[in-house]
Short mmCIF file of C-alpha atoms in Angstrom, two decimals:
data_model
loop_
_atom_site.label_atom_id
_atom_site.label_comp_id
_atom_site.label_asym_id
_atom_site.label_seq_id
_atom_site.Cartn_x
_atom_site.Cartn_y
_atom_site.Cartn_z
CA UNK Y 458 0.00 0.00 0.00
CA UNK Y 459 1.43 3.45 -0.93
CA UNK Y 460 -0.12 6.11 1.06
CA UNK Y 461 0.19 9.75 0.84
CA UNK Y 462 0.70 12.37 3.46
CA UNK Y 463 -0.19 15.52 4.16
CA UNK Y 464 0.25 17.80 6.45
CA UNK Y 465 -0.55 21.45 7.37
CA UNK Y 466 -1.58 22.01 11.28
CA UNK Y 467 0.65 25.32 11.47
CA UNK Y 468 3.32 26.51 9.54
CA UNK Y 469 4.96 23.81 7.89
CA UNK Y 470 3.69 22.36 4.50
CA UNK Y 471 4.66 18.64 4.48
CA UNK Y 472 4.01 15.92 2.20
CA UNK Y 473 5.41 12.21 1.75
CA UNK Y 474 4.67 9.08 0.39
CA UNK Y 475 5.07 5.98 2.68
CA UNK Y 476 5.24 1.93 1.44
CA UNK Y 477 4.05 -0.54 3.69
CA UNK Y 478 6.73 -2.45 2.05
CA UNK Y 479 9.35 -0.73 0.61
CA UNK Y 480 9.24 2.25 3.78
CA UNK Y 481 9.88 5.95 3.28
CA UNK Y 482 9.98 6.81 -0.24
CA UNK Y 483 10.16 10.29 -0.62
CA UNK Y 484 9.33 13.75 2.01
CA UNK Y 485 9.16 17.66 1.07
CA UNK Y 486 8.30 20.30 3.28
CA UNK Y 487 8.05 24.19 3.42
CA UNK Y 488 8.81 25.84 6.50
CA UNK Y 489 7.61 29.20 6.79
CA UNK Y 490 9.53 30.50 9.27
CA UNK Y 491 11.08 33.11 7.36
CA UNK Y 492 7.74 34.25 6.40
CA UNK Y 493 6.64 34.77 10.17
CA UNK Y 494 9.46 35.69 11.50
CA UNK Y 495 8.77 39.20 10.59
CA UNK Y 496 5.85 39.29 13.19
CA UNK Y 497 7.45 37.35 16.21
CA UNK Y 498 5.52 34.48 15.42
CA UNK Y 499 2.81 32.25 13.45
CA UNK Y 500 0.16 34.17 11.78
CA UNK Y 501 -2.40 32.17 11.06
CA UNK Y 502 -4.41 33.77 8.10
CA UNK Y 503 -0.60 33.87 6.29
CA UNK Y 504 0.22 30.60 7.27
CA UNK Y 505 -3.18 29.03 5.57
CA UNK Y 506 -2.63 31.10 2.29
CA UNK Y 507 0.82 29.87 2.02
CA UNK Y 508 -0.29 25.97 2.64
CA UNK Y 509 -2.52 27.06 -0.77
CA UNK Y 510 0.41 27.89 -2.56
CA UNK Y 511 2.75 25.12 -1.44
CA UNK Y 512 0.69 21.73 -1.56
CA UNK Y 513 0.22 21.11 -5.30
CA UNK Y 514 4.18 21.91 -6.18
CA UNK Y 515 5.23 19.97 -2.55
CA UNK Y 516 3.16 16.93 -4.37
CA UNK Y 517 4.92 17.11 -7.79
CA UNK Y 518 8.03 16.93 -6.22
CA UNK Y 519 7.82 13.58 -4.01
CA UNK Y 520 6.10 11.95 -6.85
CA UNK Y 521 8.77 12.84 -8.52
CA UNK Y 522 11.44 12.27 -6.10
CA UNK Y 523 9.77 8.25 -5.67
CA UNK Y 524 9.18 7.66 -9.28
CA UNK Y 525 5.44 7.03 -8.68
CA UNK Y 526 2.56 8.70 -10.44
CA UNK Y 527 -0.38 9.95 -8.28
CA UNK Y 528 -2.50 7.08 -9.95
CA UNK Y 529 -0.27 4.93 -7.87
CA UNK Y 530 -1.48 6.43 -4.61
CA UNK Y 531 -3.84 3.59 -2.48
CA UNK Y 532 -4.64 5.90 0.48
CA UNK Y 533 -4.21 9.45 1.43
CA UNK Y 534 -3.55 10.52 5.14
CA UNK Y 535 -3.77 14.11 6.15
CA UNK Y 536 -3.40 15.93 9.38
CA UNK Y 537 -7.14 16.30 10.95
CA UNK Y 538 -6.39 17.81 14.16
CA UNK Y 539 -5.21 19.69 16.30
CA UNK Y 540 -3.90 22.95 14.97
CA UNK Y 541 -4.19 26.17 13.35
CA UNK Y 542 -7.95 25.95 11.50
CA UNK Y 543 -7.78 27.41 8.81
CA UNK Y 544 -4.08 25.88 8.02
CA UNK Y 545 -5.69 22.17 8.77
CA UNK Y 546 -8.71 23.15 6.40
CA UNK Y 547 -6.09 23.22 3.36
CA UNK Y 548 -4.45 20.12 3.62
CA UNK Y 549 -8.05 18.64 4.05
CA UNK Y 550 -9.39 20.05 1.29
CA UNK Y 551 -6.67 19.12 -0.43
CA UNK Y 552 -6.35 15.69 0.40
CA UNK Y 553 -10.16 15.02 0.24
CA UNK Y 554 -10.28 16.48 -3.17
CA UNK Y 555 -7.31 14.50 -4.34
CA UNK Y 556 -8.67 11.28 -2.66
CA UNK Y 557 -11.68 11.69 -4.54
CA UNK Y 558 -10.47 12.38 -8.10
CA UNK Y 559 -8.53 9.21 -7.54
CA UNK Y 560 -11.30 7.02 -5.27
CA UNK Y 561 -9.15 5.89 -2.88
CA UNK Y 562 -9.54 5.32 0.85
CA UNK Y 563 -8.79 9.03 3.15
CA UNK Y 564 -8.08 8.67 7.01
CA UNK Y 565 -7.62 11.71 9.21
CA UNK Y 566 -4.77 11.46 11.42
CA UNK Y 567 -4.03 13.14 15.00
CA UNK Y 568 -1.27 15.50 14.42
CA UNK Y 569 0.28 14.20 17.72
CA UNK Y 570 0.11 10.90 16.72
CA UNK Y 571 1.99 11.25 13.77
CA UNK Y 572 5.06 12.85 16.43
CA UNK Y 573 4.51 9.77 18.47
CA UNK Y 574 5.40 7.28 16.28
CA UNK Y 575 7.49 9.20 14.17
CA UNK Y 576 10.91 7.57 15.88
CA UNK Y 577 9.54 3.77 14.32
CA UNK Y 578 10.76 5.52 11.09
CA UNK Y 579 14.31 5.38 12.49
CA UNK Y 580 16.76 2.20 11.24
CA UNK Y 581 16.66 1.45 15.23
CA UNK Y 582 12.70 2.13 16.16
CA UNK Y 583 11.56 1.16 19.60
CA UNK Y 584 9.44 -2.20 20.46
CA UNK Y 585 6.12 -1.39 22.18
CA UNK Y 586 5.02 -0.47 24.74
CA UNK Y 587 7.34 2.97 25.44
CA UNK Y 588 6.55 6.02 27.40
CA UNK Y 589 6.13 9.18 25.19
CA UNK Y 590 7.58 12.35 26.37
CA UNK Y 591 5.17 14.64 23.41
CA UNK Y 592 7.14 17.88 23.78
CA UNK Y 593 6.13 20.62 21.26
CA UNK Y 594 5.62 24.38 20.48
CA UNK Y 595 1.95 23.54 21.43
CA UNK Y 596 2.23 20.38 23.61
CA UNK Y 597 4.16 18.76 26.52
CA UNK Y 598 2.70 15.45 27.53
CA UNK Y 599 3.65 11.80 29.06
CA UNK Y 600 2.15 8.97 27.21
CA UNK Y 601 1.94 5.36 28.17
CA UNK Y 602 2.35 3.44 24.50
CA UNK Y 603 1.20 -0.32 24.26
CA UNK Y 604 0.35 -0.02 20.36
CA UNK Y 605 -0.69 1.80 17.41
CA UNK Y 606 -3.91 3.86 19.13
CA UNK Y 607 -3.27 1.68 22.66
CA UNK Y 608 -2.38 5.59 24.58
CA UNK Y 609 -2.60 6.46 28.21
CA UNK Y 610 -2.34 9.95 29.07
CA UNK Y 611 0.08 10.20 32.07
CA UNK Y 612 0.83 13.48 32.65
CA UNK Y 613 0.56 16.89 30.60
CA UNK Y 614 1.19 20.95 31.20
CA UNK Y 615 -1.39 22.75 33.25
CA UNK Y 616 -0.71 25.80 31.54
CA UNK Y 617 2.23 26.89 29.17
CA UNK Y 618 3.70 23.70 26.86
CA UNK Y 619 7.73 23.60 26.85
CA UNK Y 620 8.04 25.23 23.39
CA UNK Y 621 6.05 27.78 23.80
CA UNK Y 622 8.04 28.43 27.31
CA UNK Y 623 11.05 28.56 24.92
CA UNK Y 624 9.67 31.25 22.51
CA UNK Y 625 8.54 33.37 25.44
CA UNK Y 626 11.68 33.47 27.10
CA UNK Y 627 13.50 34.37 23.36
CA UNK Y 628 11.00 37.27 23.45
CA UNK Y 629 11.96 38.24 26.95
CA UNK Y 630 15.66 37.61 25.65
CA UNK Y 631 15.38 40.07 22.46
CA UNK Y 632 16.27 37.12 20.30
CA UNK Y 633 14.44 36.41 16.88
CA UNK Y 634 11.51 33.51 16.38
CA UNK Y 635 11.59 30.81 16.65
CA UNK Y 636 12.83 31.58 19.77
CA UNK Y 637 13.52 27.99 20.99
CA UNK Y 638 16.55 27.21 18.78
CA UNK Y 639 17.29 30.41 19.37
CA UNK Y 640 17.66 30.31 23.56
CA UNK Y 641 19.74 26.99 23.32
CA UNK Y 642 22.15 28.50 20.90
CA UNK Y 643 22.78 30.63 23.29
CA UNK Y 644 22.82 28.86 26.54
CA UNK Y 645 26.08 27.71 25.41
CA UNK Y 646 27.90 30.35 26.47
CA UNK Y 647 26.00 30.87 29.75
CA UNK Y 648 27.88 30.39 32.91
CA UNK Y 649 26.22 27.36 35.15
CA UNK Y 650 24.78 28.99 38.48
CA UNK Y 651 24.76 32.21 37.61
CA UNK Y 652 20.95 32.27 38.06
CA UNK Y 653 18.81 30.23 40.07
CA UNK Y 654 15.35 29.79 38.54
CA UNK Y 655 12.68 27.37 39.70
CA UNK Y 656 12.00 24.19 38.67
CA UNK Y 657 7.90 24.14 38.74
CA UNK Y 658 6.55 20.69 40.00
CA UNK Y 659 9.35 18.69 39.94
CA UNK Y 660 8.85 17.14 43.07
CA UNK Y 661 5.12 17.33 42.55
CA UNK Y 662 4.62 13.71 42.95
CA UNK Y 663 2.48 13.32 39.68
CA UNK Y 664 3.25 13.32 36.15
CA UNK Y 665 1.99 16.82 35.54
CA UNK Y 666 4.71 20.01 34.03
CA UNK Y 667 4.01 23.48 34.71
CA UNK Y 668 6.11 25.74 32.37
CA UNK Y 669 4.39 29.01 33.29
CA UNK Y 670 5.92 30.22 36.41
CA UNK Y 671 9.33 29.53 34.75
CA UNK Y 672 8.78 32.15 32.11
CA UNK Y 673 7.68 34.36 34.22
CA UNK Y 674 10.96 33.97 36.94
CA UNK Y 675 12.77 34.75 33.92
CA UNK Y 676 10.47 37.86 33.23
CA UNK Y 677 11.24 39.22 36.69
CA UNK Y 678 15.00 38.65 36.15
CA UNK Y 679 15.19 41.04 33.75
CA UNK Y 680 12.73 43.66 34.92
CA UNK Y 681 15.42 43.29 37.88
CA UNK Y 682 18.82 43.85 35.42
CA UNK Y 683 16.91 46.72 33.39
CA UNK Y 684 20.02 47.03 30.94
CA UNK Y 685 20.75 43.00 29.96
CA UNK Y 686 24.13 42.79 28.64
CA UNK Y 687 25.33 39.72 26.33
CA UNK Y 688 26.71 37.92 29.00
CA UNK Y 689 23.67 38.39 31.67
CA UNK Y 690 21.39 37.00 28.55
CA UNK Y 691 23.73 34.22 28.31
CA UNK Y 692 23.71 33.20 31.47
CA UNK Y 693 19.54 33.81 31.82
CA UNK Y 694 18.93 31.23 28.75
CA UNK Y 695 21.91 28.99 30.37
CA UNK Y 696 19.68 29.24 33.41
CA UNK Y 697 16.51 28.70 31.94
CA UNK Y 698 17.51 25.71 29.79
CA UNK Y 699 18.98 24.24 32.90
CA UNK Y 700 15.52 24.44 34.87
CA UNK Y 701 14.01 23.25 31.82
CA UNK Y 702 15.65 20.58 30.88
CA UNK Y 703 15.76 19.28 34.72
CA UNK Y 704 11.72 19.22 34.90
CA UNK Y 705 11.35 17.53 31.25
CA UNK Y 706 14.16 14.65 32.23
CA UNK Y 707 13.12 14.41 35.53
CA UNK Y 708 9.23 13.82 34.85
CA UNK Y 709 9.97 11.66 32.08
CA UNK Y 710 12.23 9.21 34.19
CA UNK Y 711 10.12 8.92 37.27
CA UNK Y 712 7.27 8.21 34.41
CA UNK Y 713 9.44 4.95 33.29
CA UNK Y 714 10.10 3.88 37.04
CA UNK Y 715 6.13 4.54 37.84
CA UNK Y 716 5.57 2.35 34.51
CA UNK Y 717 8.19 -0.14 35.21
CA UNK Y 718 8.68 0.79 31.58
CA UNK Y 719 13.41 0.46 29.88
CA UNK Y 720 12.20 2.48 26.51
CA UNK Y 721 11.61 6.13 26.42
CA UNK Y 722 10.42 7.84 23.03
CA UNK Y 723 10.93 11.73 22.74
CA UNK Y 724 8.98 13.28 19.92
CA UNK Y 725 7.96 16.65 18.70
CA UNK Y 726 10.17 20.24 18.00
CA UNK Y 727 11.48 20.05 21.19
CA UNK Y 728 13.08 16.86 21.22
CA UNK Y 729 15.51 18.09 19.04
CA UNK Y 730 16.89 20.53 22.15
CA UNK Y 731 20.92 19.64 22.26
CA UNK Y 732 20.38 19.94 25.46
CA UNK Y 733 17.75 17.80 26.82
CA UNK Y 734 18.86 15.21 24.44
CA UNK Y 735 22.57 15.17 26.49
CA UNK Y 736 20.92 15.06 29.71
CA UNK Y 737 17.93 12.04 28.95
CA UNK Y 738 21.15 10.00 27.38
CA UNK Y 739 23.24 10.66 30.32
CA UNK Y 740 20.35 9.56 32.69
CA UNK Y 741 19.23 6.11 30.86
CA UNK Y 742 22.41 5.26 30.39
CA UNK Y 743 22.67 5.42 34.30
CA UNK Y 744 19.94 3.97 34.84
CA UNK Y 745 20.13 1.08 32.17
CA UNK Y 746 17.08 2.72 29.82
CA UNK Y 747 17.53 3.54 26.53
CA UNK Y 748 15.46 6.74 24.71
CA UNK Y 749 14.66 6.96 20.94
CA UNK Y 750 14.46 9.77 19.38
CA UNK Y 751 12.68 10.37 15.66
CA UNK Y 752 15.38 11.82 13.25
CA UNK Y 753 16.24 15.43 13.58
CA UNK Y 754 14.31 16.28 10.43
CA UNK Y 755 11.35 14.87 11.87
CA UNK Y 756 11.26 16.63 15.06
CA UNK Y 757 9.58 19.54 13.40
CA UNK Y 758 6.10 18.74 11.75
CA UNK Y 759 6.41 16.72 8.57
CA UNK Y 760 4.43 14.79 5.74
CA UNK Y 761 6.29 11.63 6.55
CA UNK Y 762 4.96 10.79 10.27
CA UNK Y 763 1.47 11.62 9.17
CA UNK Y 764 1.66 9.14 6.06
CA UNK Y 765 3.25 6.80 8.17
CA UNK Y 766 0.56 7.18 11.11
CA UNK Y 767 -2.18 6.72 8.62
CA UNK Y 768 -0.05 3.23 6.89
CA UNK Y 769 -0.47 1.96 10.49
CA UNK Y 770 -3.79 2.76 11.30
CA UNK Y 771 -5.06 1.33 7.91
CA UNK Y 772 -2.99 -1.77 8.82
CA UNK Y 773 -4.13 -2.43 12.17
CA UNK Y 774 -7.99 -1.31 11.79
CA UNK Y 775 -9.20 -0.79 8.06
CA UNK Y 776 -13.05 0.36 9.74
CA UNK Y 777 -11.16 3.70 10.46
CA UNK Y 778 -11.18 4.49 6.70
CA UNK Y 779 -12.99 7.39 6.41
CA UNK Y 780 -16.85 7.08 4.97
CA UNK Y 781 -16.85 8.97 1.95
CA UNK Y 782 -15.19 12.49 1.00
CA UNK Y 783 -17.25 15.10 3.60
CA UNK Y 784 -14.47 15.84 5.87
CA UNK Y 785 -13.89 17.78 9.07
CA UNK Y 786 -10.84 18.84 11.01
CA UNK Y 787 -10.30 19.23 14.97
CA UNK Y 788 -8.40 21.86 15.64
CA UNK Y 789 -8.90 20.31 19.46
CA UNK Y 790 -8.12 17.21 19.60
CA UNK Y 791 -6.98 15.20 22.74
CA UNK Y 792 -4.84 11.87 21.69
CA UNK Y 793 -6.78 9.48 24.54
CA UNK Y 794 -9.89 9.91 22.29
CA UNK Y 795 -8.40 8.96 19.21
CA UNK Y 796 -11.57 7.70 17.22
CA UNK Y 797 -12.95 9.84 14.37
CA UNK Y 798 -14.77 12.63 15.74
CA UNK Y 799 -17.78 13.97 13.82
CA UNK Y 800 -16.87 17.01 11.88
CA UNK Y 801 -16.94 20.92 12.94
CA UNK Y 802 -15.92 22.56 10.38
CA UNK Y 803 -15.31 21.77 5.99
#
């Protein structure tokens, strides 16, 4: 079965086409960061006009790039939730009208889900079951995995996700969006200790993050310096990494001893962080775990998780083929409820 998929919750256009036998054949995606970067972040009427102008060439080119003509297509997969609204109405529209022309089967796929098991597209994927740490622009979550749509919500922010904690604090810091790259770049040259900064619920004794506080500790640090010099905004992203990365490693390892779980699986923009990446490996390798992490160039969102979410949902339960061409999206979405949900908008 080749499937196609697309994807356009925010601002990245992605599309791929996925084998059930042969794996990965080909991926393209736009980013549009340079687009947004102008405003300090995603605008969502520019983001869904430039999803109109990307998808058609994005498909030409990993047709191209596999050798495959779209009459080769079996199934389409898009992105049906969450995210932006009027960015997830494009790819649907898209994909729906594409499915249709060629009568072939259309499944919507939970943009999370695609970020969860994006690392099984890795040469050295992770058996089931895993915990999940989901940690995003827009989400920071702890998942219990036993199986393709087998998820238990363990724990999850109460206010601010870790991304979005990131871009805050870049703000805060004067640098340019996206901010999270942005702060870890230059962590590096922070001095250790030179801030304290609180590390919100660590020792909570559940599962749950709390990011908010955080960004605003850092908010007060600067009210407090007025003036920041380069080294003092060094030393407040070396900081806030620091108390970052401690409450992301240190939730996701008492999640594997509460689980009795040995496999961790970090997905989404922020598992790419240099940082939290040295600290999980350092831990599990203490410990005797072992994390997985998807490739760095599917850490960001990407065509080639959401065909490859929608090649394993048509595998292991062909009813969730959608029934006929009306579609919907979800710009709301929680994972736990991963069944169709009727339509509210398309």
């Amino acid at each position: 079965m080749l499937v196609l998929g697309v994807e356009s919750s925010c601002d990245e256009t992605g599309l791929a086409l996925y084998d059930t036998t042969d794996g990965l054949l080909a991926h393209a995606l736009h980013s549009q960061i340079a687009m947004h970067r102008a405003y300090g972040g995603v605008v969502p009427e520019l983001a869904s006009r430039d999803h109109i102008r990307r998808v058609v060439p994005l498909l030409n080119e990993v047709l191209q790039r596999a050798g495959r003509t779209r009459a080769d297509i079996d199934a389409i997969a898009y992105t049906r939730g969450p995210g932006l609204a009027g960015a997830l109405l494009v790819g649907a529209s898209f994909a729906n009208a594409l499915g249709y022309a060629l009568r072939v089967p259309m499944i919507g796929v939970h943009h999370l889900e695609g970020h969860l098991l994006s690392p099984l597209l890795a040469s050295d994927p992770p058996a089931f079951p895993f915990v999940a740490l989901l940690v995003s622009g827009g989400h920071t979550q702890l998942m219990r995995v036993d199986g393709v749509g087998q998820y238990t919500l363990l724990g999850e922010t109460l206010d601010d996700a870790a991304g979005e904690a990131f871009d805050k604090t870049a703000k805060l810091l004067g640098l340019d969006y996206p901010g999270g790259p942005a702060v870890s770049r230059l962590a590096e040259f922070g001095i250790e200790g030179a801030y304290e900064l609180p590390r919100p619920m660590l020792h909570s004794g559940n599962l749950d993050f709390s990011f908010a506080g955080l960004k605003t500790a850092v908010l007060t640090q600067v009210r407090k310096l007025g003036n920041v010099c380069e080294q003092d905004r060094a030393n407040l992203a070396r900081a806030f990494v620091d108390a970052a990365v401690d409450v992301l490693a240190g939730k996701a390892l008492a999640a594997l001893k509460q689980t009795r779980l040995k496999r961790l699986v970090v997905a989404g923009g922020v598992g790419a962080n240099a940082q939290l990446r040295a600290r999980l490996n350092h831990d599990a390798q203490r410990r005797g775990l072992k994390v997985y992490y998807p490739e760095l160039a599917f850490c960001t969102d990407n065509g080639a998780m959401i065909a490859f979410a929608g090649a394993m949902r048509l595998q292991a339960d062909p009813e969730q083929v959608q029934d006929g061409y009306g579609f919907g999206i979800t710009p709301r979405w929680d994972l736990e409820d991963i069944r169709i949900p009727a339509p509210v908008a398309g």
